[in-house]
Short mmCIF file of C-alpha atoms in Angstrom, two decimals:
data_model
loop_
_atom_site.label_atom_id
_atom_site.label_comp_id
_atom_site.label_asym_id
_atom_site.label_seq_id
_atom_site.Cartn_x
_atom_site.Cartn_y
_atom_site.Cartn_z
CA UNK T 1 -127.10 -37.50 4.10
CA UNK T 2 -129.72 -39.63 5.76
CA UNK T 3 -132.89 -40.65 3.93
CA UNK T 4 -136.11 -42.32 5.03
CA UNK T 5 -138.28 -44.31 2.65
CA UNK T 6 -141.86 -45.47 3.08
CA UNK T 7 -142.75 -47.60 0.09
CA UNK T 8 -146.44 -47.99 0.86
CA UNK T 9 -148.38 -44.80 -0.04
CA UNK T 10 -151.63 -46.40 1.18
CA UNK T 11 -152.61 -49.34 3.38
CA UNK T 12 -155.97 -50.66 4.48
CA UNK T 13 -156.92 -52.85 7.44
CA UNK T 14 -160.10 -54.32 8.81
CA UNK T 15 -161.13 -53.14 12.26
CA UNK T 16 -159.70 -55.39 15.00
CA UNK T 17 -157.07 -56.84 12.72
CA UNK T 18 -153.33 -56.24 12.53
CA UNK T 19 -151.42 -54.17 10.02
CA UNK T 20 -147.74 -53.50 9.45
CA UNK T 21 -146.35 -50.31 7.92
CA UNK T 22 -142.94 -50.45 6.38
CA UNK T 23 -140.04 -48.02 6.71
CA UNK T 24 -136.46 -48.20 5.60
CA UNK T 25 -133.68 -45.68 6.09
CA UNK T 26 -130.21 -44.99 5.04
CA UNK T 27 -127.44 -43.65 7.31
CA UNK T 28 -123.77 -44.12 7.99
CA UNK T 29 -124.24 -43.35 11.66
CA UNK T 30 -124.21 -46.11 14.24
CA UNK T 31 -126.39 -44.39 16.80
CA UNK T 32 -129.62 -42.52 16.10
CA UNK T 33 -133.29 -42.39 16.97
CA UNK T 34 -136.31 -43.52 14.97
CA UNK T 35 -139.86 -42.39 15.42
CA UNK T 36 -143.32 -43.02 14.07
CA UNK T 37 -145.71 -40.08 13.98
CA UNK T 38 -149.42 -40.15 13.30
CA UNK T 39 -151.14 -37.36 11.46
CA UNK T 40 -154.98 -37.56 11.56
CA UNK T 41 -157.18 -35.37 9.36
CA UNK T 42 -156.75 -32.54 11.82
CA UNK T 43 -153.10 -32.40 10.53
CA UNK T 44 -151.68 -32.49 14.03
CA UNK T 45 -148.40 -34.46 14.37
CA UNK T 46 -148.72 -37.02 17.18
CA UNK T 47 -145.88 -39.20 18.43
CA UNK T 48 -146.77 -42.89 18.26
CA UNK T 49 -143.56 -44.64 19.27
CA UNK T 50 -139.77 -44.16 19.30
CA UNK T 51 -136.75 -46.43 19.20
CA UNK T 52 -133.13 -45.84 20.20
CA UNK T 53 -130.79 -47.57 17.77
CA UNK T 54 -128.49 -48.78 20.53
CA UNK T 55 -131.33 -50.75 22.05
CA UNK T 56 -131.89 -54.19 20.56
CA UNK T 57 -135.27 -54.62 22.21
CA UNK T 58 -138.16 -53.47 20.05
CA UNK T 59 -140.25 -50.62 21.48
CA UNK T 60 -143.89 -51.19 22.29
CA UNK T 61 -146.66 -48.78 23.27
CA UNK T 62 -149.94 -50.53 23.98
CA UNK T 63 -151.27 -51.74 20.58
CA UNK T 64 -148.30 -50.29 18.72
CA UNK T 65 -144.98 -52.05 18.36
CA UNK T 66 -141.99 -51.87 16.04
CA UNK T 67 -139.78 -54.38 14.32
CA UNK T 68 -136.35 -52.71 14.34
CA UNK T 69 -133.80 -54.50 12.15
CA UNK T 70 -130.64 -52.36 12.45
CA UNK T 71 -128.50 -54.32 9.98
CA UNK T 72 -131.24 -54.13 7.38
CA UNK T 73 -132.00 -50.49 8.27
CA UNK T 74 -135.63 -51.37 8.60
CA UNK T 75 -138.14 -49.94 11.11
CA UNK T 76 -141.72 -51.19 10.63
CA UNK T 77 -144.73 -50.32 12.72
CA UNK T 78 -147.25 -52.95 13.76
CA UNK T 79 -150.73 -51.89 14.83
CA UNK T 80 -152.66 -54.65 16.60
CA UNK T 81 -156.42 -54.69 17.13
CA UNK T 82 -156.85 -51.80 14.71
CA UNK T 83 -159.46 -49.21 15.66
CA UNK T 84 -161.33 -46.67 13.56
CA UNK T 85 -159.38 -43.91 15.29
CA UNK T 86 -156.14 -45.32 13.97
CA UNK T 87 -157.03 -44.11 10.46
CA UNK T 88 -154.43 -41.43 9.63
CA UNK T 89 -151.23 -40.66 7.77
CA UNK T 90 -148.26 -42.31 9.44
CA UNK T 91 -144.76 -40.91 9.07
CA UNK T 92 -141.54 -42.65 9.86
CA UNK T 93 -138.76 -40.29 10.96
CA UNK T 94 -135.01 -40.39 11.70
CA UNK T 95 -132.96 -38.24 14.02
CA UNK T 96 -129.20 -38.12 14.39
CA UNK T 97 -127.67 -38.00 17.87
CA UNK T 98 -124.85 -35.79 16.67
CA UNK T 99 -125.10 -32.53 18.58
CA UNK T 100 -124.38 -30.24 15.67
CA UNK T 101 -127.09 -31.82 13.59
CA UNK T 102 -129.50 -29.79 15.67
CA UNK T 103 -131.83 -32.65 16.35
CA UNK T 104 -133.89 -32.21 13.20
CA UNK T 105 -136.22 -35.02 12.12
CA UNK T 106 -136.02 -36.45 8.60
CA UNK T 107 -139.38 -37.79 7.51
CA UNK T 108 -140.44 -40.44 5.07
CA UNK T 109 -143.16 -39.81 2.53
CA UNK T 110 -145.92 -41.17 4.67
CA UNK T 111 -148.40 -44.06 4.53
CA UNK T 112 -152.10 -43.34 4.52
CA UNK T 113 -153.86 -45.93 6.65
CA UNK T 114 -157.59 -46.53 6.32
CA UNK T 115 -159.51 -48.71 8.76
CA UNK T 116 -162.62 -50.51 7.51
CA UNK T 117 -165.49 -51.20 9.97
CA UNK G 1 -149.09 -31.06 29.56
CA UNK G 2 -147.27 -28.07 27.99
CA UNK G 3 -147.99 -27.50 24.34
CA UNK G 4 -146.47 -25.72 21.38
CA UNK G 5 -149.00 -23.13 20.15
CA UNK G 6 -149.19 -21.64 16.69
CA UNK G 7 -151.10 -18.69 15.37
CA UNK G 8 -152.97 -18.12 13.22
CA UNK G 9 -154.42 -21.54 12.35
CA UNK G 10 -155.12 -20.36 8.82
CA UNK G 11 -153.61 -17.43 6.92
CA UNK G 12 -154.62 -16.29 3.47
CA UNK G 13 -152.35 -13.84 1.67
CA UNK G 14 -151.81 -12.51 -1.78
CA UNK G 15 -148.76 -13.41 -3.82
CA UNK G 16 -145.91 -10.99 -3.14
CA UNK G 17 -147.08 -10.09 0.35
CA UNK G 18 -145.07 -10.64 3.47
CA UNK G 19 -146.43 -13.06 6.07
CA UNK G 20 -145.34 -13.86 9.64
CA UNK G 21 -146.23 -17.15 11.26
CA UNK G 22 -146.04 -17.25 15.00
CA UNK G 23 -145.20 -19.95 17.45
CA UNK G 24 -144.83 -20.19 21.20
CA UNK G 25 -142.59 -23.15 22.04
CA UNK G 26 -142.69 -25.01 25.31
CA UNK G 27 -141.02 -22.76 27.88
CA UNK G 28 -138.03 -24.83 28.97
CA UNK G 29 -137.20 -26.06 25.48
CA UNK G 30 -133.99 -24.88 23.82
CA UNK G 31 -134.23 -26.04 20.18
CA UNK G 32 -136.87 -24.77 17.83
CA UNK G 33 -137.85 -25.86 14.33
CA UNK G 34 -140.01 -24.97 11.39
CA UNK G 35 -141.30 -27.66 9.03
CA UNK G 36 -143.43 -27.38 5.95
CA UNK G 37 -145.96 -29.83 4.49
CA UNK G 38 -147.41 -29.21 1.09
CA UNK G 39 -150.84 -30.84 0.87
CA UNK G 40 -150.57 -34.59 0.57
CA UNK G 41 -146.78 -34.60 0.65
CA UNK G 42 -144.05 -35.33 3.15
CA UNK G 43 -143.08 -33.15 6.02
CA UNK G 44 -139.98 -31.14 5.07
CA UNK G 45 -137.42 -29.55 7.39
CA UNK G 46 -136.94 -25.86 6.94
CA UNK G 47 -134.78 -24.60 9.75
CA UNK G 48 -133.53 -25.28 13.27
CA UNK G 49 -132.77 -22.54 15.80
CA UNK G 50 -130.73 -22.68 18.96
CA UNK G 51 -129.13 -20.08 21.21
CA UNK G 52 -130.63 -17.23 19.19
CA UNK G 53 -129.21 -18.30 15.89
CA UNK G 54 -129.92 -20.67 13.05
CA UNK G 55 -128.15 -24.02 13.63
CA UNK G 56 -129.17 -25.61 10.36
CA UNK G 57 -131.36 -24.80 7.34
CA UNK G 58 -132.52 -26.69 4.30
CA UNK G 59 -132.30 -25.71 0.64
CA UNK G 60 -135.93 -24.62 0.86
CA UNK G 61 -135.02 -21.97 3.39
CA UNK G 62 -133.74 -19.37 0.97
CA UNK G 63 -133.39 -15.57 1.31
CA UNK G 64 -137.15 -15.18 1.30
CA UNK G 65 -137.35 -16.86 4.69
CA UNK G 66 -136.20 -15.65 8.04
CA UNK G 67 -136.70 -16.69 11.67
CA UNK G 68 -136.58 -14.74 14.84
CA UNK G 69 -137.09 -15.13 18.56
CA UNK G 70 -137.89 -11.51 19.34
CA UNK G 71 -138.83 -11.71 23.02
CA UNK G 72 -137.67 -14.99 24.53
CA UNK G 73 -141.02 -16.72 24.11
CA UNK G 74 -142.28 -16.25 20.56
CA UNK G 75 -140.56 -17.89 17.64
CA UNK G 76 -141.52 -16.51 14.22
CA UNK G 77 -141.15 -17.49 10.61
CA UNK G 78 -141.30 -14.68 8.06
CA UNK G 79 -141.74 -15.11 4.37
CA UNK G 80 -140.88 -11.82 2.71
CA UNK G 81 -142.56 -12.10 -0.69
CA UNK G 82 -144.87 -15.08 -0.80
CA UNK G 83 -145.24 -17.23 -3.90
CA UNK G 84 -148.02 -19.58 -4.88
CA UNK G 85 -145.82 -22.56 -4.11
CA UNK G 86 -145.42 -21.39 -0.52
CA UNK G 87 -149.01 -22.60 0.10
CA UNK G 88 -148.57 -25.33 2.67
CA UNK G 89 -149.05 -26.32 6.26
CA UNK G 90 -146.28 -24.89 8.44
CA UNK G 91 -145.42 -26.67 11.68
CA UNK G 92 -143.43 -25.28 14.53
CA UNK G 93 -141.73 -27.73 16.90
CA UNK G 94 -139.50 -27.63 19.92
CA UNK G 95 -137.38 -29.92 22.03
CA UNK G 96 -135.53 -29.56 25.30
CA UNK G 97 -132.14 -30.82 24.02
CA UNK G 98 -130.95 -31.40 20.47
CA UNK G 99 -129.16 -34.69 20.75
CA UNK G 100 -131.55 -36.56 22.98
CA UNK G 101 -134.13 -39.18 22.17
CA UNK G 102 -136.90 -36.92 23.35
CA UNK G 103 -139.52 -36.46 20.67
CA UNK G 104 -140.15 -33.13 18.97
CA UNK G 105 -143.31 -31.48 20.22
CA UNK G 106 -145.27 -30.13 17.30
CA UNK G 107 -147.78 -27.29 17.22
CA UNK G 108 -151.07 -27.76 15.38
CA UNK G 109 -149.76 -25.96 12.36
CA UNK G 110 -150.64 -22.88 10.34
CA UNK G 111 -152.26 -23.44 6.98
CA UNK G 112 -150.90 -20.79 4.60
CA UNK G 113 -152.80 -20.12 1.40
CA UNK G 114 -151.24 -17.86 -1.16
CA UNK G 115 -153.61 -16.61 -3.87
#
């Protein structure tokens, strides 16, 4: 079974600076998808960025980028020019591409990010 | 942009009572999910639903839980006899196809409090 591990329960960053959130996963599959979701205090789950495992190029979305290391099974999220609105819980998630897996997401434990003004 | 909607936003119930949480997935989506998040903890998969039947369920999803798509639009989660430990945020999610890289679309959640 696949597992996702986020080893940093809490992180803090100064406004306008850069922070990296770590995520590792375990799988025997060669193709899969990885996601980062943001959960602000409202508890809504908001997609930040996604990565297809077959793509070597790291995904980027504006100030958010990932460092995907397939061999190391590592998928870290970098937030550049941090803003106060980035403060939230961030979840790393894995999805199998196998049809009969039903497309469920497997989440890590989450990292609570605080942004200091 | 289409959204997944969940009702109610907050439900308070007494231990042992039945509760039904409701969700309206995005209309052209085919796969539906329920997740649970106990306060301060990780988001846990409960069940996936496709073609009017459960496609996968977790160990959490025991006989006290059931899901239904009664009318082609609503997707419900029923807990027959609630326990204190069922207190959590429950998220409904949907996706167009199961094996694609499209992200799950989550509703805003229902906070269930069991007293």
